[in-house]
mmCIF file with all atom_site columns, C-alpha atoms in Angstrom:
data_model
loop_
_atom_site.group_PDB
_atom_site.id
_atom_site.type_symbol
_atom_site.label_atom_id
_atom_site.label_alt_id
_atom_site.label_comp_id
_atom_site.label_asym_id
_atom_site.label_entity_id
_atom_site.label_seq_id
_atom_site.pdbx_PDB_ins_code
_atom_site.Cartn_x
_atom_site.Cartn_y
_atom_site.Cartn_z
_atom_site.occupancy
_atom_site.B_iso_or_equiv
_atom_site.pdbx_formal_charge
_atom_site.auth_seq_id
_atom_site.auth_comp_id
_atom_site.auth_asym_id
_atom_site.auth_atom_id
_atom_site.pdbx_PDB_model_num
ATOM 1   C CA . MET A 1 1   ? 24.823 -18.593 21.375  1.00 0.00 ? 850  MET A CA 1
ATOM 2   C CA . PRO A 1 2   ? 22.518 -21.080 21.736  1.00 0.00 ? 851  PRO A CA 1
ATOM 3   C CA . LEU A 1 3   ? 20.085 -21.360 19.187  1.00 0.00 ? 852  LEU A CA 1
ATOM 4   C CA . VAL A 1 4   ? 17.358 -21.276 21.591  1.00 0.00 ? 853  VAL A CA 1
ATOM 5   C CA . ASN A 1 5   ? 18.615 -17.995 22.829  1.00 0.00 ? 854  ASN A CA 1
ATOM 6   C CA . LYS A 1 6   ? 18.978 -16.570 18.803  1.00 0.00 ? 855  LYS A CA 1
ATOM 7   C CA . LEU A 1 7   ? 15.351 -17.920 18.761  1.00 0.00 ? 856  LEU A CA 1
ATOM 8   C CA . HIS A 1 8   ? 14.075 -14.606 20.889  1.00 0.00 ? 857  HIS A CA 1
ATOM 9   C CA . TRP A 1 9   ? 15.287 -12.584 18.167  1.00 0.00 ? 858  TRP A CA 1
ATOM 10  C CA . ARG A 1 10  ? 13.299 -14.525 15.723  1.00 0.00 ? 859  ARG A CA 1
ATOM 11  C CA . TYR A 1 11  ? 9.982  -13.257 14.489  1.00 0.00 ? 860  TYR A CA 1
ATOM 12  C CA . ALA A 1 12  ? 7.649  -13.754 11.140  1.00 0.00 ? 861  ALA A CA 1
ATOM 13  C CA . THR A 1 13  ? 9.077  -10.741 9.089   1.00 0.00 ? 862  THR A CA 1
ATOM 14  C CA . LYS A 1 14  ? 6.162  -8.104  8.097   1.00 0.00 ? 863  LYS A CA 1
ATOM 15  C CA . LYS A 1 15  ? 8.491  -5.339  6.469   1.00 0.00 ? 864  LYS A CA 1
ATOM 16  C CA . PHE A 1 16  ? 11.433 -6.945  4.424   1.00 0.00 ? 865  PHE A CA 1
ATOM 17  C CA . ASN A 1 17  ? 14.500 -4.260  3.316   1.00 0.00 ? 866  ASN A CA 1
ATOM 18  C CA . ARG A 1 18  ? 13.804 -4.680  -0.691  1.00 0.00 ? 867  ARG A CA 1
ATOM 19  C CA . ASP A 1 19  ? 16.984 -3.767  -1.234  1.00 0.00 ? 868  ASP A CA 1
ATOM 20  C CA . LYS A 1 20  ? 19.202 -5.786  0.593   1.00 0.00 ? 869  LYS A CA 1
ATOM 21  C CA . LYS A 1 21  ? 19.769 -9.471  -0.596  1.00 0.00 ? 870  LYS A CA 1
ATOM 22  C CA . VAL A 1 22  ? 20.782 -12.695 0.388   1.00 0.00 ? 871  VAL A CA 1
ATOM 23  C CA . PRO A 1 23  ? 23.846 -13.791 -0.826  1.00 0.00 ? 872  PRO A CA 1
ATOM 24  C CA . GLU A 1 24  ? 23.364 -17.145 -3.232  1.00 0.00 ? 873  GLU A CA 1
ATOM 25  C CA . GLU A 1 25  ? 25.852 -18.804 -1.370  1.00 0.00 ? 874  GLU A CA 1
ATOM 26  C CA . ASN A 1 26  ? 23.611 -18.106 2.032   1.00 0.00 ? 875  ASN A CA 1
ATOM 27  C CA . ILE A 1 27  ? 20.572 -19.233 0.204   1.00 0.00 ? 876  ILE A CA 1
ATOM 28  C CA . THR A 1 28  ? 22.391 -22.652 -1.044  1.00 0.00 ? 877  THR A CA 1
ATOM 29  C CA . GLU A 1 29  ? 23.428 -23.420 2.458   1.00 0.00 ? 878  GLU A CA 1
ATOM 30  C CA . LEU A 1 30  ? 19.759 -23.273 3.452   1.00 0.00 ? 879  LEU A CA 1
ATOM 31  C CA . LEU A 1 31  ? 18.812 -25.359 0.788   1.00 0.00 ? 880  LEU A CA 1
ATOM 32  C CA . LYS A 1 32  ? 21.547 -28.181 2.016   1.00 0.00 ? 881  LYS A CA 1
ATOM 33  C CA . GLY A 1 33  ? 19.824 -27.895 5.412   1.00 0.00 ? 882  GLY A CA 1
ATOM 34  C CA . VAL A 1 34  ? 16.105 -28.368 4.217   1.00 0.00 ? 883  VAL A CA 1
ATOM 35  C CA . ASN A 1 35  ? 17.600 -31.087 2.283   1.00 0.00 ? 884  ASN A CA 1
ATOM 36  C CA . LEU A 1 36  ? 18.968 -32.796 5.712   1.00 0.00 ? 885  LEU A CA 1
ATOM 37  C CA . ALA A 1 37  ? 15.330 -32.572 7.322   1.00 0.00 ? 886  ALA A CA 1
ATOM 38  C CA . PRO A 1 38  ? 13.405 -35.585 9.103   1.00 0.00 ? 887  PRO A CA 1
ATOM 39  C CA . SER A 1 39  ? 10.896 -36.678 6.963   1.00 0.00 ? 888  SER A CA 1
ATOM 40  C CA . SER A 1 40  ? 8.542  -40.220 7.227   1.00 0.00 ? 889  SER A CA 1
ATOM 41  C CA . TYR A 1 41  ? 10.579 -43.270 5.773   1.00 0.00 ? 890  TYR A CA 1
ATOM 42  C CA . GLY A 1 42  ? 13.210 -40.725 4.414   1.00 0.00 ? 891  GLY A CA 1
ATOM 43  C CA . LEU A 1 43  ? 10.677 -39.910 1.616   1.00 0.00 ? 892  LEU A CA 1
ATOM 44  C CA . GLN A 1 44  ? 10.782 -36.314 1.239   1.00 0.00 ? 893  GLN A CA 1
ATOM 45  C CA . PRO A 1 45  ? 7.945  -36.178 -0.440  1.00 0.00 ? 894  PRO A CA 1
ATOM 46  C CA . TYR A 1 46  ? 8.477  -32.637 -1.080  1.00 0.00 ? 895  TYR A CA 1
ATOM 47  C CA . LYS A 1 47  ? 10.353 -30.329 -3.137  1.00 0.00 ? 896  LYS A CA 1
ATOM 48  C CA . VAL A 1 48  ? 11.560 -26.774 -2.603  1.00 0.00 ? 897  VAL A CA 1
ATOM 49  C CA . LEU A 1 49  ? 11.088 -23.810 -5.064  1.00 0.00 ? 898  LEU A CA 1
ATOM 50  C CA . VAL A 1 50  ? 12.997 -20.573 -4.673  1.00 0.00 ? 899  VAL A CA 1
ATOM 51  C CA . VAL A 1 51  ? 12.240 -17.486 -6.261  1.00 0.00 ? 900  VAL A CA 1
ATOM 52  C CA . HIS A 1 52  ? 14.220 -14.495 -6.521  1.00 0.00 ? 901  HIS A CA 1
ATOM 53  C CA . SER A 1 53  ? 12.778 -12.863 -9.908  1.00 0.00 ? 902  SER A CA 1
ATOM 54  C CA . ASN A 1 54  ? 10.502 -10.551 -9.907  1.00 0.00 ? 903  ASN A CA 1
ATOM 55  C CA . GLU A 1 55  ? 8.545  -10.824 -11.823 1.00 0.00 ? 904  GLU A CA 1
ATOM 56  C CA . ILE A 1 56  ? 7.283  -13.881 -10.536 1.00 0.00 ? 905  ILE A CA 1
ATOM 57  C CA . LYS A 1 57  ? 7.565  -12.422 -7.423  1.00 0.00 ? 906  LYS A CA 1
ATOM 58  C CA . LYS A 1 58  ? 4.761  -10.185 -8.279  1.00 0.00 ? 907  LYS A CA 1
ATOM 59  C CA . LYS A 1 59  ? 2.535  -12.596 -9.994  1.00 0.00 ? 908  LYS A CA 1
ATOM 60  C CA . LEU A 1 60  ? 2.465  -14.352 -6.825  1.00 0.00 ? 909  LEU A CA 1
ATOM 61  C CA . ARG A 1 61  ? 1.951  -11.613 -4.546  1.00 0.00 ? 910  ARG A CA 1
ATOM 62  C CA . GLU A 1 62  ? -1.158 -10.764 -6.530  1.00 0.00 ? 911  GLU A CA 1
ATOM 63  C CA . VAL A 1 63  ? -2.385 -14.392 -5.163  1.00 0.00 ? 912  VAL A CA 1
ATOM 64  C CA . SER A 1 64  ? -1.032 -13.639 -1.831  1.00 0.00 ? 913  SER A CA 1
ATOM 65  C CA . TYR A 1 65  ? -3.584 -11.508 -0.488  1.00 0.00 ? 914  TYR A CA 1
ATOM 66  C CA . HIS A 1 66  ? -0.917 -8.504  -1.545  1.00 0.00 ? 915  HIS A CA 1
ATOM 67  C CA . GLN A 1 67  ? 1.100  -9.096  0.988   1.00 0.00 ? 916  GLN A CA 1
ATOM 68  C CA . ALA A 1 68  ? 4.455  -7.131  0.550   1.00 0.00 ? 917  ALA A CA 1
ATOM 69  C CA . GLN A 1 69  ? 6.947  -9.671  2.175   1.00 0.00 ? 918  GLN A CA 1
ATOM 70  C CA . ILE A 1 70  ? 6.087  -11.544 -1.320  1.00 0.00 ? 919  ILE A CA 1
ATOM 71  C CA . VAL A 1 71  ? 7.876  -8.585  -3.177  1.00 0.00 ? 920  VAL A CA 1
ATOM 72  C CA . ASP A 1 72  ? 10.158 -7.108  -0.693  1.00 0.00 ? 921  ASP A CA 1
ATOM 73  C CA . GLY A 1 73  ? 11.658 -10.556 0.689   1.00 0.00 ? 922  GLY A CA 1
ATOM 74  C CA . SER A 1 74  ? 14.903 -11.734 -1.022  1.00 0.00 ? 923  SER A CA 1
ATOM 75  C CA . HIS A 1 75  ? 13.854 -15.021 -1.925  1.00 0.00 ? 924  HIS A CA 1
ATOM 76  C CA . ILE A 1 76  ? 10.349 -17.272 -1.599  1.00 0.00 ? 925  ILE A CA 1
ATOM 77  C CA . PHE A 1 77  ? 10.705 -20.816 -0.809  1.00 0.00 ? 926  PHE A CA 1
ATOM 78  C CA . ILE A 1 78  ? 7.398  -22.343 -1.687  1.00 0.00 ? 927  ILE A CA 1
ATOM 79  C CA . PHE A 1 79  ? 7.050  -25.918 -0.343  1.00 0.00 ? 928  PHE A CA 1
ATOM 80  C CA . ALA A 1 80  ? 5.339  -28.016 -2.553  1.00 0.00 ? 929  ALA A CA 1
ATOM 81  C CA . ALA A 1 81  ? 4.021  -31.166 -1.699  1.00 0.00 ? 930  ALA A CA 1
ATOM 82  C CA . LYS A 1 82  ? 4.095  -35.007 -3.969  1.00 0.00 ? 931  LYS A CA 1
ATOM 83  C CA . LYS A 1 83  ? 0.026  -34.869 -5.111  1.00 0.00 ? 932  LYS A CA 1
ATOM 84  C CA . ASP A 1 84  ? 1.180  -38.747 -5.112  1.00 0.00 ? 933  ASP A CA 1
ATOM 85  C CA . ILE A 1 85  ? 3.979  -41.330 -4.470  1.00 0.00 ? 934  ILE A CA 1
ATOM 86  C CA . SER A 1 86  ? 4.406  -43.612 -7.239  1.00 0.00 ? 935  SER A CA 1
ATOM 87  C CA . GLU A 1 87  ? 5.953  -47.360 -6.761  1.00 0.00 ? 936  GLU A CA 1
ATOM 88  C CA . ARG A 1 88  ? 8.123  -46.565 -9.167  1.00 0.00 ? 937  ARG A CA 1
ATOM 89  C CA . GLU A 1 89  ? 9.351  -43.558 -7.013  1.00 0.00 ? 938  GLU A CA 1
ATOM 90  C CA . VAL A 1 90  ? 9.285  -45.509 -4.107  1.00 0.00 ? 939  VAL A CA 1
ATOM 91  C CA . ASP A 1 91  ? 12.317 -47.936 -5.584  1.00 0.00 ? 940  ASP A CA 1
ATOM 92  C CA . GLU A 1 92  ? 14.182 -44.751 -7.100  1.00 0.00 ? 941  GLU A CA 1
ATOM 93  C CA . TYR A 1 93  ? 14.389 -44.655 -2.874  1.00 0.00 ? 942  TYR A CA 1
ATOM 94  C CA . ILE A 1 94  ? 15.424 -47.860 -2.410  1.00 0.00 ? 943  ILE A CA 1
ATOM 95  C CA . ASN A 1 95  ? 17.885 -47.883 -5.151  1.00 0.00 ? 944  ASN A CA 1
ATOM 96  C CA . ARG A 1 96  ? 19.228 -44.550 -3.487  1.00 0.00 ? 945  ARG A CA 1
ATOM 97  C CA . ILE A 1 97  ? 19.595 -46.187 -0.316  1.00 0.00 ? 946  ILE A CA 1
ATOM 98  C CA . ALA A 1 98  ? 20.988 -49.079 -1.419  1.00 0.00 ? 947  ALA A CA 1
ATOM 99  C CA . GLN A 1 99  ? 23.568 -46.964 -3.426  1.00 0.00 ? 948  GLN A CA 1
ATOM 100 C CA . VAL A 1 100 ? 24.750 -44.578 -0.373  1.00 0.00 ? 949  VAL A CA 1
ATOM 101 C CA . ARG A 1 101 ? 24.943 -46.874 2.222   1.00 0.00 ? 950  ARG A CA 1
ATOM 102 C CA . GLU A 1 102 ? 26.140 -49.952 -0.033  1.00 0.00 ? 951  GLU A CA 1
ATOM 103 C CA . VAL A 1 103 ? 23.360 -52.492 1.153   1.00 0.00 ? 952  VAL A CA 1
ATOM 104 C CA . PRO A 1 104 ? 21.956 -55.274 -0.781  1.00 0.00 ? 953  PRO A CA 1
ATOM 105 C CA . HIS A 1 105 ? 18.812 -54.692 -1.793  1.00 0.00 ? 954  HIS A CA 1
ATOM 106 C CA . SER A 1 106 ? 17.638 -58.064 0.014   1.00 0.00 ? 955  SER A CA 1
ATOM 107 C CA . GLU A 1 107 ? 17.940 -56.224 3.046   1.00 0.00 ? 956  GLU A CA 1
ATOM 108 C CA . LEU A 1 108 ? 15.632 -53.553 2.194   1.00 0.00 ? 957  LEU A CA 1
ATOM 109 C CA . LYS A 1 109 ? 13.333 -56.005 1.363   1.00 0.00 ? 958  LYS A CA 1
ATOM 110 C CA . ASP A 1 110 ? 11.145 -55.233 3.914   1.00 0.00 ? 959  ASP A CA 1
ATOM 111 C CA . PHE A 1 111 ? 11.501 -51.953 4.582   1.00 0.00 ? 960  PHE A CA 1
ATOM 112 C CA . LYS A 1 112 ? 10.099 -50.920 1.072   1.00 0.00 ? 961  LYS A CA 1
ATOM 113 C CA . GLN A 1 113 ? 7.303  -53.060 1.483   1.00 0.00 ? 962  GLN A CA 1
ATOM 114 C CA . SER A 1 114 ? 6.891  -51.257 5.066   1.00 0.00 ? 963  SER A CA 1
ATOM 115 C CA . ILE A 1 115 ? 6.767  -47.872 3.020   1.00 0.00 ? 964  ILE A CA 1
ATOM 116 C CA . GLN A 1 116 ? 4.432  -49.608 0.048   1.00 0.00 ? 965  GLN A CA 1
ATOM 117 C CA . ASN A 1 117 ? 2.285  -50.673 2.560   1.00 0.00 ? 966  ASN A CA 1
ATOM 118 C CA . THR A 1 118 ? 1.554  -47.446 4.362   1.00 0.00 ? 967  THR A CA 1
ATOM 119 C CA . LEU A 1 119 ? 0.811  -46.411 0.888   1.00 0.00 ? 968  LEU A CA 1
ATOM 120 C CA . ASP A 1 120 ? -1.477 -48.292 -0.768  1.00 0.00 ? 969  ASP A CA 1
ATOM 121 C CA . VAL A 1 121 ? -4.273 -48.001 2.036   1.00 0.00 ? 970  VAL A CA 1
ATOM 122 C CA . MET A 1 122 ? -4.048 -44.164 2.049   1.00 0.00 ? 971  MET A CA 1
ATOM 123 C CA . SER A 1 123 ? -7.260 -41.940 -0.416  1.00 0.00 ? 972  SER A CA 1
ATOM 124 C CA . ASP A 1 124 ? -5.607 -39.272 -2.588  1.00 0.00 ? 973  ASP A CA 1
ATOM 125 C CA . SER A 1 125 ? -6.519 -36.551 0.132   1.00 0.00 ? 974  SER A CA 1
ATOM 126 C CA . GLU A 1 126 ? -4.588 -38.741 2.719   1.00 0.00 ? 975  GLU A CA 1
ATOM 127 C CA . LYS A 1 127 ? -1.362 -39.034 0.554   1.00 0.00 ? 976  LYS A CA 1
ATOM 128 C CA . LEU A 1 128 ? -1.473 -35.228 -0.080  1.00 0.00 ? 977  LEU A CA 1
ATOM 129 C CA . GLN A 1 129 ? -2.291 -34.332 3.587   1.00 0.00 ? 978  GLN A CA 1
ATOM 130 C CA . TRP A 1 130 ? 0.574  -36.385 4.715   1.00 0.00 ? 979  TRP A CA 1
ATOM 131 C CA . ALA A 1 131 ? 3.270  -34.858 1.952   1.00 0.00 ? 980  ALA A CA 1
ATOM 132 C CA . GLU A 1 132 ? 2.044  -31.451 3.251   1.00 0.00 ? 981  GLU A CA 1
ATOM 133 C CA . LYS A 1 133 ? 3.044  -32.881 6.833   1.00 0.00 ? 982  LYS A CA 1
ATOM 134 C CA . GLN A 1 134 ? 6.363  -33.842 6.095   1.00 0.00 ? 983  GLN A CA 1
ATOM 135 C CA . ALA A 1 135 ? 6.659  -30.350 4.324   1.00 0.00 ? 984  ALA A CA 1
ATOM 136 C CA . TYR A 1 136 ? 6.061  -28.414 7.215   1.00 0.00 ? 985  TYR A CA 1
ATOM 137 C CA . LEU A 1 137 ? 9.392  -29.989 8.859   1.00 0.00 ? 986  LEU A CA 1
ATOM 138 C CA . GLY A 1 138 ? 11.545 -29.060 5.846   1.00 0.00 ? 987  GLY A CA 1
ATOM 139 C CA . LEU A 1 139 ? 10.106 -25.192 6.697   1.00 0.00 ? 988  LEU A CA 1
ATOM 140 C CA . GLY A 1 140 ? 10.929 -25.589 10.386  1.00 0.00 ? 989  GLY A CA 1
ATOM 141 C CA . VAL A 1 141 ? 14.619 -26.946 9.532   1.00 0.00 ? 990  VAL A CA 1
ATOM 142 C CA . LEU A 1 142 ? 15.006 -23.264 6.987   1.00 0.00 ? 991  LEU A CA 1
ATOM 143 C CA . LEU A 1 143 ? 13.518 -21.118 10.205  1.00 0.00 ? 992  LEU A CA 1
ATOM 144 C CA . ALA A 1 144 ? 15.879 -22.822 12.539  1.00 0.00 ? 993  ALA A CA 1
ATOM 145 C CA . LEU A 1 145 ? 18.586 -22.493 9.956   1.00 0.00 ? 994  LEU A CA 1
ATOM 146 C CA . CYS A 1 146 ? 17.475 -18.887 9.500   1.00 0.00 ? 995  CYS A CA 1
ATOM 147 C CA . THR A 1 147 ? 17.486 -17.901 13.118  1.00 0.00 ? 996  THR A CA 1
ATOM 148 C CA . ASP A 1 148 ? 21.422 -19.379 13.385  1.00 0.00 ? 997  ASP A CA 1
ATOM 149 C CA . MET A 1 149 ? 22.229 -17.414 10.293  1.00 0.00 ? 998  MET A CA 1
ATOM 150 C CA . LYS A 1 150 ? 20.283 -14.074 11.652  1.00 0.00 ? 999  LYS A CA 1
ATOM 151 C CA . ILE A 1 151 ? 18.293 -14.134 7.964   1.00 0.00 ? 1000 ILE A CA 1
ATOM 152 C CA . ASP A 1 152 ? 14.806 -13.144 8.676   1.00 0.00 ? 1001 ASP A CA 1
ATOM 153 C CA . ALA A 1 153 ? 11.809 -14.930 7.625   1.00 0.00 ? 1002 ALA A CA 1
ATOM 154 C CA . CYS A 1 154 ? 7.986  -15.105 7.590   1.00 0.00 ? 1003 CYS A CA 1
ATOM 155 C CA . PRO A 1 155 ? 6.344  -18.407 7.263   1.00 0.00 ? 1004 PRO A CA 1
ATOM 156 C CA . MET A 1 156 ? 2.949  -17.860 5.343   1.00 0.00 ? 1005 MET A CA 1
ATOM 157 C CA . GLU A 1 157 ? -0.251 -20.091 4.645   1.00 0.00 ? 1006 GLU A CA 1
ATOM 158 C CA . GLY A 1 158 ? -2.227 -16.740 3.638   1.00 0.00 ? 1007 GLY A CA 1
ATOM 159 C CA . PHE A 1 159 ? -2.004 -17.568 -0.349  1.00 0.00 ? 1008 PHE A CA 1
ATOM 160 C CA . GLU A 1 160 ? -3.908 -18.991 -3.261  1.00 0.00 ? 1009 GLU A CA 1
ATOM 161 C CA . ASN A 1 161 ? -2.582 -22.595 -3.410  1.00 0.00 ? 1010 ASN A CA 1
ATOM 162 C CA . GLU A 1 162 ? -4.261 -23.060 -6.572  1.00 0.00 ? 1011 GLU A CA 1
ATOM 163 C CA . LYS A 1 163 ? -3.165 -20.127 -8.414  1.00 0.00 ? 1012 LYS A CA 1
ATOM 164 C CA . TYR A 1 164 ? 0.312  -20.393 -6.989  1.00 0.00 ? 1013 TYR A CA 1
ATOM 165 C CA . ASN A 1 165 ? 0.165  -24.107 -8.963  1.00 0.00 ? 1014 ASN A CA 1
ATOM 166 C CA . GLN A 1 166 ? -0.978 -22.278 -12.042 1.00 0.00 ? 1015 GLN A CA 1
ATOM 167 C CA . ILE A 1 167 ? 1.634  -19.703 -12.051 1.00 0.00 ? 1016 ILE A CA 1
ATOM 168 C CA . LEU A 1 168 ? 4.770  -22.195 -10.789 1.00 0.00 ? 1017 LEU A CA 1
ATOM 169 C CA . ASP A 1 169 ? 3.336  -24.940 -12.912 1.00 0.00 ? 1018 ASP A CA 1
ATOM 170 C CA . LEU A 1 170 ? 3.184  -27.602 -10.539 1.00 0.00 ? 1019 LEU A CA 1
ATOM 171 C CA . ASP A 1 171 ? 0.242  -29.272 -11.695 1.00 0.00 ? 1020 ASP A CA 1
ATOM 172 C CA . SER A 1 172 ? 2.071  -30.685 -14.616 1.00 0.00 ? 1021 SER A CA 1
ATOM 173 C CA . GLU A 1 173 ? 4.839  -31.661 -11.903 1.00 0.00 ? 1022 GLU A CA 1
ATOM 174 C CA . GLY A 1 174 ? 2.444  -33.413 -9.396  1.00 0.00 ? 1023 GLY A CA 1
ATOM 175 C CA . TYR A 1 175 ? 2.877  -30.911 -7.278  1.00 0.00 ? 1024 TYR A CA 1
ATOM 176 C CA . HIS A 1 176 ? 0.731  -28.790 -4.671  1.00 0.00 ? 1025 HIS A CA 1
ATOM 177 C CA . ALA A 1 177 ? 1.790  -25.068 -3.123  1.00 0.00 ? 1026 ALA A CA 1
ATOM 178 C CA . ALA A 1 178 ? 1.732  -26.053 0.671   1.00 0.00 ? 1027 ALA A CA 1
ATOM 179 C CA . VAL A 1 179 ? 3.257  -23.738 2.441   1.00 0.00 ? 1028 VAL A CA 1
ATOM 180 C CA . ILE A 1 180 ? 5.603  -20.704 1.362   1.00 0.00 ? 1029 ILE A CA 1
ATOM 181 C CA . ALA A 1 181 ? 8.302  -18.923 3.422   1.00 0.00 ? 1030 ALA A CA 1
ATOM 182 C CA . ALA A 1 182 ? 9.709  -15.421 2.479   1.00 0.00 ? 1031 ALA A CA 1
ATOM 183 C CA . VAL A 1 183 ? 13.294 -14.852 3.523   1.00 0.00 ? 1032 VAL A CA 1
ATOM 184 C CA . GLY A 1 184 ? 15.856 -11.811 3.882   1.00 0.00 ? 1033 GLY A CA 1
ATOM 185 C CA . TYR A 1 185 ? 16.141 -8.865  6.272   1.00 0.00 ? 1034 TYR A CA 1
ATOM 186 C CA . ARG A 1 186 ? 14.162 -6.720  8.355   1.00 0.00 ? 1035 ARG A CA 1
ATOM 187 C CA . ARG A 1 187 ? 13.722 -2.728  7.893   1.00 0.00 ? 1036 ARG A CA 1
ATOM 188 C CA . ASP A 1 188 ? 14.676 -0.868  10.777  1.00 0.00 ? 1037 ASP A CA 1
ATOM 189 C CA . ASP A 1 189 ? 11.197 -0.035  10.609  1.00 0.00 ? 1038 ASP A CA 1
ATOM 190 C CA . ASP A 1 190 ? 9.558  -2.752  11.122  1.00 0.00 ? 1039 ASP A CA 1
ATOM 191 C CA . ASP A 1 191 ? 7.644  -2.372  14.691  1.00 0.00 ? 1040 ASP A CA 1
ATOM 192 C CA . TYR A 1 192 ? 6.705  -6.190  14.945  1.00 0.00 ? 1041 TYR A CA 1
ATOM 193 C CA . ALA A 1 193 ? 10.640 -6.746  15.656  1.00 0.00 ? 1042 ALA A CA 1
ATOM 194 C CA . LYS A 1 194 ? 10.526 -4.676  19.314  1.00 0.00 ? 1043 LYS A CA 1
ATOM 195 C CA . LEU A 1 195 ? 7.373  -6.373  20.709  1.00 0.00 ? 1044 LEU A CA 1
ATOM 196 C CA . ALA A 1 196 ? 8.161  -9.156  23.242  1.00 0.00 ? 1045 ALA A CA 1
ATOM 197 C CA . LYS A 1 197 ? 7.069  -12.236 22.236  1.00 0.00 ? 1046 LYS A CA 1
ATOM 198 C CA . VAL A 1 198 ? 3.719  -13.741 24.152  1.00 0.00 ? 1047 VAL A CA 1
ATOM 199 C CA . ARG A 1 199 ? 4.003  -17.191 24.622  1.00 0.00 ? 1048 ARG A CA 1
ATOM 200 C CA . LYS A 1 200 ? 2.442  -19.936 26.864  1.00 0.00 ? 1049 LYS A CA 1
ATOM 201 C CA . GLU A 1 201 ? 4.013  -20.491 30.245  1.00 0.00 ? 1050 GLU A CA 1
ATOM 202 C CA . LEU A 1 202 ? 6.753  -23.581 30.043  1.00 0.00 ? 1051 LEU A CA 1
ATOM 203 C CA . ASP A 1 203 ? 4.417  -25.096 32.508  1.00 0.00 ? 1052 ASP A CA 1
ATOM 204 C CA . ASP A 1 204 ? 1.231  -24.692 30.941  1.00 0.00 ? 1053 ASP A CA 1
ATOM 205 C CA . PHE A 1 205 ? 2.610  -25.604 27.284  1.00 0.00 ? 1054 PHE A CA 1
ATOM 206 C CA . VAL A 1 206 ? 4.464  -28.253 28.667  1.00 0.00 ? 1055 VAL A CA 1
ATOM 207 C CA . ASP A 1 207 ? 3.400  -32.131 30.234  1.00 0.00 ? 1056 ASP A CA 1
ATOM 208 C CA . LEU A 1 208 ? 6.104  -34.001 30.942  1.00 0.00 ? 1057 LEU A CA 1
ATOM 209 C CA . ARG A 1 209 ? 5.331  -37.546 32.377  1.00 0.00 ? 1058 ARG A CA 1
ATOM 210 C CA . TYR A 1 210 ? 8.133  -39.971 33.423  1.00 0.00 ? 1059 TYR A CA 1
#
């Protein structure tokens, strides 16, 4: 079945079956897919944390407006944006390109300078906003993969970012919790699953200009 048809099945799950867990091999497949998500320059200025521990999930729920998805979901994906991207990290990325693609560093000099020029004109807050945008691209890929694998998911912004940073010790690593997603399997009594999708008509949503 084409993915566009499967998207009619997807919804932001409100009630997860707490007793049904996503197999670890499926979690690994999701992470492999998210790792292939696009990002500006391919730099991936964020990382993904996966929380399965009930103890940690309970702590996170306290700073997520007590939303049930945090503890009822099988796993919680946290997309943490890099607060700053150092020149050393750019160098490491360039080295990785050279190794994987087997190209000399001399051919990557202009590309490296382009990345550095972009970062140099950004303020600290702009760098974080830029990194958060890349993290959202990863979230989009996660949601598409979950849909394709018939795994339910609920993307969430309703949480206290700074408290997440503290609980997960992100500050010390230079990261900031940007957005999260609970994944698992829907309960049969989740009425939201039965609601028709409400979207704009395609002609109102799309402006084609050829």
